[in-house]
CSV table of C-alpha atoms and ligand atoms in Angstrom, one decimal:
chain,number,residue,atom,x,y,z
W,19,MET,CA,48.6,36.1,-54.8
W,20,LYS,CA,49.6,34.0,-57.8
W,21,THR,CA,48.0,30.6,-58.1
W,22,ILE,CA,49.8,27.9,-60.1
W,23,ALA,CA,48.2,24.6,-60.9
W,24,VAL,CA,50.7,21.7,-61.5
W,25,LEU,CA,48.7,19.3,-63.6
W,26,ASN,CA,48.9,16.4,-66.0
W,27,GLN,CA,46.3,13.6,-66.0
W,28,LYS,CA,49.2,11.1,-66.2
W,29,GLY,CA,50.6,9.8,-63.0
W,30,GLY,CA,54.2,9.6,-62.1
W,31,VAL,CA,55.4,12.6,-64.2
W,32,GLY,CA,56.6,14.7,-61.4
W,33,LYS,CA,53.7,16.9,-60.3
W,34,THR,CA,54.1,16.3,-56.6
W,35,THR,CA,57.9,16.4,-56.6
W,36,THR,CA,57.9,19.6,-58.6
W,37,THR,CA,55.3,21.2,-56.4
W,38,ILE,CA,57.2,20.5,-53.2
W,39,ASN,CA,60.6,21.6,-54.5
W,40,LEU,CA,59.4,24.6,-56.3
W,41,ALA,CA,57.5,25.8,-53.2
W,42,ASP,CA,60.6,25.1,-51.1
W,43,VAL,CA,62.8,27.3,-53.4
W,44,LEU,CA,60.2,30.1,-53.5
W,45,ALA,CA,59.9,30.0,-49.7
W,46,LYS,CA,63.7,30.1,-49.3
W,47,GLN,CA,63.6,33.3,-51.4
W,48,GLY,CA,61.4,34.8,-48.7
W,49,LYS,CA,58.0,34.4,-50.5
W,50,GLN,CA,54.9,33.3,-48.6
W,51,VAL,CA,54.0,30.0,-50.1
W,52,LEU,CA,51.1,27.7,-49.7
W,53,VAL,CA,50.7,24.3,-51.4
W,54,VAL,CA,47.4,22.5,-51.6
W,55,ASP,CA,47.2,18.8,-52.1
W,56,LEU,CA,44.3,18.0,-54.4
W,57,ASP,CA,45.1,14.4,-55.0
W,58,PRO,CA,43.1,11.9,-52.8
W,59,GLN,CA,46.2,9.7,-52.8
W,60,GLY,CA,47.7,12.4,-50.6
W,61,ASN,CA,51.3,11.9,-51.7
W,62,LEU,CA,52.3,15.5,-51.1
W,63,SER,CA,50.7,15.5,-47.7
W,64,LYS,CA,52.5,12.3,-46.7
W,65,VAL,CA,55.8,13.6,-47.8
W,66,ILE,CA,55.5,17.1,-46.2
W,67,SER,CA,54.0,15.7,-42.9
W,68,GLY,CA,56.7,13.0,-42.7
W,69,GLY,CA,54.4,10.1,-43.1
W,70,GLU,CA,50.9,11.1,-41.9
W,71,VAL,CA,48.0,9.7,-43.9
W,72,ARG,CA,45.0,11.1,-42.1
W,73,PHE,CA,44.3,14.8,-41.6
W,74,ASP,CA,41.5,16.7,-39.9
W,75,PRO,CA,40.4,19.1,-41.3
W,76,ASN,CA,41.6,18.7,-44.8
W,77,VAL,CA,40.8,19.6,-48.5
W,78,MET,CA,37.8,17.3,-48.5
W,79,ASP,CA,36.0,19.7,-46.1
W,80,LEU,CA,36.2,22.5,-48.7
W,81,PHE,CA,33.8,20.3,-50.8
W,82,ALA,CA,31.4,19.6,-47.9
W,83,LYS,CA,27.7,20.1,-48.7
W,84,ASP,CA,27.1,22.8,-46.1
W,85,ASN,CA,30.0,24.8,-47.6
W,86,LYS,CA,31.0,26.1,-44.1
W,87,ALA,CA,34.6,25.0,-44.0
W,88,ASP,CA,37.2,27.3,-42.6
W,89,VAL,CA,40.1,27.2,-45.0
W,90,ARG,CA,42.5,28.9,-42.5
W,91,ALA,CA,42.0,26.1,-40.0
W,92,MET,CA,43.5,23.7,-42.6
W,93,ILE,CA,46.8,25.4,-43.1
W,94,ARG,CA,49.8,23.7,-41.6
W,95,SER,CA,53.4,24.8,-41.5
W,96,ALA,CA,55.7,22.7,-43.8
W,97,TYR,CA,59.0,21.7,-42.2
W,98,ASP,CA,58.4,24.2,-39.3
W,99,SER,CA,58.9,27.0,-41.8
W,100,GLU,CA,57.5,30.4,-41.2
W,101,ASN,CA,56.6,31.0,-44.8
W,102,PHE,CA,56.1,27.5,-46.4
W,103,PHE,CA,52.6,26.1,-45.6
W,104,TYR,CA,50.4,23.3,-46.9
W,105,ILE,CA,46.8,22.2,-46.9
W,106,PRO,CA,46.7,18.4,-46.7
W,107,THR,CA,44.3,15.9,-48.0
W,108,ASP,CA,43.7,12.2,-47.5
W,109,ILE,CA,42.0,9.3,-49.3
W,110,ARG,CA,38.6,10.3,-47.9
W,111,LEU,CA,38.6,13.1,-50.6
W,112,SER,CA,37.9,10.5,-53.3
W,113,ARG,CA,34.4,9.7,-51.8
W,114,VAL,CA,33.7,13.4,-51.5
W,115,ILE,CA,34.6,13.9,-55.2
W,116,GLU,CA,32.3,11.1,-56.2
W,117,ALA,CA,29.4,12.7,-54.3
W,118,GLY,CA,30.4,16.1,-55.8
W,119,LEU,CA,28.1,16.0,-58.8
W,120,THR,CA,25.3,17.3,-56.6
W,121,LEU,CA,27.2,20.1,-55.0
W,122,SER,CA,26.3,23.7,-55.5
W,123,PHE,CA,28.9,25.9,-57.2
W,124,ARG,CA,31.0,22.8,-57.4
W,125,GLU,CA,33.7,24.2,-59.8
W,126,VAL,CA,34.4,27.4,-57.9
W,127,ARG,CA,34.6,26.0,-54.4
W,128,LEU,CA,38.4,26.1,-54.3
W,129,THR,CA,38.6,29.6,-55.9
W,130,ASN,CA,36.1,31.0,-53.3
W,131,HIS,CA,38.1,29.6,-50.4
W,132,LEU,CA,41.5,30.6,-51.7
W,133,ASN,CA,40.3,34.1,-52.4
W,134,LYS,CA,40.0,34.5,-48.6
W,135,LEU,CA,43.8,34.0,-48.4
W,136,LYS,CA,44.8,36.5,-51.1
W,137,ASP,CA,46.6,38.9,-48.8
W,138,ASP,CA,48.4,36.1,-47.0
W,139,PHE,CA,50.4,34.4,-49.7
W,140,ASP,CA,52.6,35.3,-52.7
W,141,TYR,CA,52.2,31.9,-54.3
W,142,ILE,CA,49.7,29.2,-54.0
W,143,LEU,CA,50.6,25.9,-55.7
W,144,LEU,CA,48.0,23.3,-56.5
W,145,ASP,CA,49.1,19.7,-56.8
W,146,CYS,CA,46.6,18.0,-58.9
W,147,PRO,CA,45.5,14.3,-59.2
W,148,PRO,CA,46.3,12.2,-62.3
W,149,ASN,CA,42.9,12.8,-63.8
W,150,LEU,CA,40.5,15.5,-64.8
W,151,SER,CA,38.1,15.1,-61.9
W,152,LEU,CA,36.4,17.7,-59.7
W,153,THR,CA,39.5,18.8,-57.9
W,154,THR,CA,41.3,19.3,-61.2
W,155,THR,CA,38.5,21.4,-62.6
W,156,ASN,CA,38.5,23.4,-59.4
W,157,ALA,CA,42.3,24.0,-59.8
W,158,ILE,CA,41.8,25.1,-63.4
W,159,VAL,CA,39.2,27.6,-62.4
W,160,ALA,CA,41.4,28.9,-59.5
W,161,ALA,CA,44.8,29.1,-61.2
W,162,ASP,CA,46.5,32.0,-63.1
W,163,LEU,CA,49.1,29.8,-64.5
W,164,PHE,CA,49.2,26.1,-65.5
W,165,LEU,CA,52.4,24.1,-65.3
W,166,MET,CA,52.5,20.7,-66.9
W,167,PRO,CA,55.4,18.4,-66.3
W,168,VAL,CA,56.1,15.8,-69.0
W,169,ASN,CA,58.5,13.0,-68.3
W,170,SER,CA,61.0,11.5,-70.6
W,171,GLY,CA,59.5,8.1,-71.4
W,172,VAL,CA,58.3,6.8,-74.8
W,173,PHE,CA,54.7,7.8,-73.8
W,174,ALA,CA,55.6,11.1,-72.3
W,175,LEU,CA,53.3,13.2,-74.5
W,176,ASP,CA,50.3,10.9,-74.6
W,177,GLY,CA,47.3,12.7,-73.4
W,178,LEU,CA,48.8,16.2,-73.6
W,179,GLU,CA,46.6,17.4,-76.4
W,180,ASP,CA,43.6,16.1,-74.4
W,181,LEU,CA,44.7,18.0,-71.4
W,182,LEU,CA,45.1,21.2,-73.3
W,183,ASP,CA,41.6,20.7,-74.7
W,184,ALA,CA,40.2,20.2,-71.2
W,185,LEU,CA,42.0,23.4,-70.0
W,186,ASN,CA,40.4,25.4,-72.8
W,187,GLU,CA,37.0,24.0,-72.1
W,188,VAL,CA,37.0,24.6,-68.3
W,189,SER,CA,38.9,27.8,-68.1
W,190,GLN,CA,37.0,29.9,-70.6
W,191,ASP,CA,40.0,32.2,-70.5
W,192,GLN,CA,41.0,33.4,-73.9
W,193,SER,CA,44.6,34.0,-72.9
W,194,LEU,CA,45.2,30.7,-71.3
W,195,ASN,CA,48.5,30.8,-69.5
W,196,TYR,CA,50.0,27.3,-69.7
W,197,TYR,CA,53.5,26.0,-70.0
W,198,VAL,CA,54.9,22.6,-70.4
W,199,PHE,CA,58.3,21.6,-69.0
W,200,ARG,CA,60.3,18.5,-69.1
W,201,ASN,CA,61.1,16.5,-66.0
W,202,GLU,CA,63.5,13.6,-65.4
W,203,VAL,CA,65.6,14.5,-68.3
W,204,ALA,CA,68.8,12.4,-68.8
W,205,ALA,CA,71.3,14.1,-71.0
W,206,GLN,CA,72.6,10.8,-72.4
W,207,ASN,CA,69.2,9.9,-74.0
W,208,LYS,CA,69.9,12.1,-77.0
W,209,VAL,CA,67.5,10.4,-79.4
W,210,ILE,CA,64.5,10.3,-77.1
W,211,ASN,CA,65.2,13.9,-75.9
W,212,GLY,CA,65.3,15.1,-79.5
W,213,ALA,CA,62.1,13.3,-80.5
W,214,ILE,CA,60.2,14.6,-77.4
W,215,GLU,CA,61.4,18.2,-78.0
W,216,GLU,CA,60.3,18.0,-81.6
W,217,ASP,CA,56.8,16.7,-80.7
W,218,LEU,CA,56.4,19.2,-77.9
W,219,LEU,CA,57.0,22.1,-80.2
W,220,GLN,CA,54.0,20.9,-82.3
W,221,ILE,CA,51.7,20.0,-79.5
W,222,ALA,CA,52.4,22.8,-77.1
W,223,GLU,CA,53.0,25.4,-79.8
W,224,GLY,CA,56.1,26.8,-78.3
W,225,ARG,CA,54.7,27.1,-74.8
W,226,ILE,CA,57.6,25.2,-73.4
W,227,LEU,CA,59.7,26.5,-70.5
W,228,LYS,CA,63.4,26.9,-71.0
W,229,THR,CA,64.1,25.1,-67.7
W,230,SER,CA,63.9,21.4,-67.5
W,231,ILE,CA,64.5,19.2,-64.5
W,232,ARG,CA,67.2,16.6,-64.8
W,233,ARG,CA,66.8,13.0,-63.6
W,234,SER,CA,68.5,12.8,-60.3
W,235,GLU,CA,68.5,10.0,-57.8
W,236,HIS,CA,68.7,12.6,-55.0
W,237,ILE,CA,65.2,13.9,-56.1
W,238,GLY,CA,63.6,10.5,-55.6
W,239,GLN,CA,65.5,9.8,-52.4
W,240,ALA,CA,64.5,13.2,-50.9
W,241,SER,CA,60.7,12.4,-51.5
W,242,PHE,CA,61.3,9.0,-50.0
W,243,MET,CA,62.8,10.6,-46.9
W,244,SER,CA,59.9,13.1,-46.7
W,245,MET,CA,62.1,16.1,-47.5
W,246,PRO,CA,62.5,18.8,-50.1
W,247,LEU,CA,65.7,18.3,-52.0
W,248,SER,CA,67.4,21.3,-50.4
W,249,LYS,CA,67.0,19.7,-47.0
W,250,TYR,CA,67.9,16.2,-48.0
W,251,LYS,CA,71.0,17.0,-50.0
W,252,LYS,CA,72.1,20.7,-49.7
W,253,GLY,CA,74.8,20.5,-52.4
W,254,SER,CA,72.8,18.5,-55.0
W,255,THR,CA,73.2,20.1,-58.4
W,256,ALA,CA,69.5,19.3,-59.2
W,257,ILE,CA,68.5,22.1,-56.8
W,258,ASN,CA,69.8,24.5,-59.4
W,259,ASP,CA,67.1,23.2,-61.8
W,260,TYR,CA,64.3,24.1,-59.3
W,261,LYS,CA,66.0,27.5,-58.8
W,262,SER,CA,65.9,28.1,-62.5
W,263,LEU,CA,62.3,26.9,-62.7
W,264,ALA,CA,61.3,29.4,-59.9
W,265,LYS,CA,63.1,32.2,-61.6
W,266,GLU,CA,61.5,31.5,-65.0
W,267,ILE,CA,58.1,31.3,-63.4
W,268,ILE,CA,58.5,34.5,-61.4
W,269,GLY,CA,59.4,36.1,-64.7
W,270,LEU,CA,56.2,34.9,-66.4
W,271,PHE,CA,54.2,37.0,-64.0
W,272,LYS,CA,56.0,40.2,-64.7
T,516,ADP,N1,63.6,14.7,-61.8
T,516,ADP,C1,63.4,13.5,-61.2
T,516,ADP,N2,64.5,12.7,-61.0
T,516,ADP,C2,64.3,11.5,-60.4
T,516,ADP,N3,63.1,11.0,-59.9
T,516,ADP,C3,62.1,11.8,-60.0
T,516,ADP,C4,62.1,13.1,-60.7
T,516,ADP,N4,60.9,13.7,-60.6
T,516,ADP,C5,60.1,12.8,-60.0
T,516,ADP,N5,60.8,11.7,-59.7
T,516,ADP,C6,60.2,10.5,-59.0
T,516,ADP,O1,59.2,9.9,-59.8
T,516,ADP,C7,58.1,9.5,-59.1
T,516,ADP,C8,56.8,10.1,-59.5
T,516,ADP,O2,56.9,11.5,-59.2
T,516,ADP,P1,55.6,12.3,-58.6
T,516,ADP,O3,56.1,13.7,-58.4
T,516,ADP,O4,55.0,11.6,-57.4
T,516,ADP,O5,54.7,12.2,-59.8
T,516,ADP,P2,53.1,12.7,-59.9
T,516,ADP,O6,52.8,13.6,-58.8
T,516,ADP,O7,53.0,13.3,-61.3
T,516,ADP,O8,52.3,11.4,-59.9
T,516,ADP,C9,58.5,9.7,-57.6
T,516,ADP,O9,59.0,8.5,-57.1
T,516,ADP,C10,59.6,10.8,-57.7
T,516,ADP,O10,60.5,10.7,-56.6
T,517,MG,MG1,51.3,13.4,-57.3
């Protein structure tokens, strides 16, 4: 079982979209894949379920005071797949997080639950909220690899140094396995692309994936239609980006 946290405390950079499409590609390659929605906004859950906004049980139960939740009971099939699964969440998670300060073993809750699934999945992807709250710190403790999408706007790299500091603080792992990759790249924006790449080299010290995900209207439309890209538009060239991403990530574990 390899656990990958997709994180960045900025919203709208592509965490959820990447999580869904990367998981979809890995599952199509025959891997057993589970995605966990750790964002109380529940965007990932809404997309995969086709519009549902309330789920019982859900991730919030993993953070219940009595710590008796059954993680297996939360797993649902994504798109009726036999090897792509998800654990949903909904807005009620935010209240649970606020009450979380008094929880016992609060930072290792997720790790302990996911360890029960280690023989069932090849990859577990954690879709984090746009902040460094309790679910993000749980994801940092649980993950073997950290993937940080950055988008292509003027403020793309704001907060990245802070995020790396937070990773170092929480994980206590000397050989922190993190990689940044660019999302929503438009080839025609040569000046911005050059500037972002230059800054990234400094901030992320070379820990930048070769793969970037292009800006594609199909990607946005697919989420809007509650589908992974491969289902929404089979022939979309952007699928190749997610395939490259999957290949590069699999290579990182070798
Ligand atoms: N490569 C891309 N091309 C076009 N639109 C994208 C791309 N990646 C993400 N988006 C769109 O950007 C918005 C934010 O993406 P999302 O994955 O929800 O970000 P986050 O989870 O980081 O908040 C969504 O509407 C999504 O469809
Ligand atoms: Mg999201």
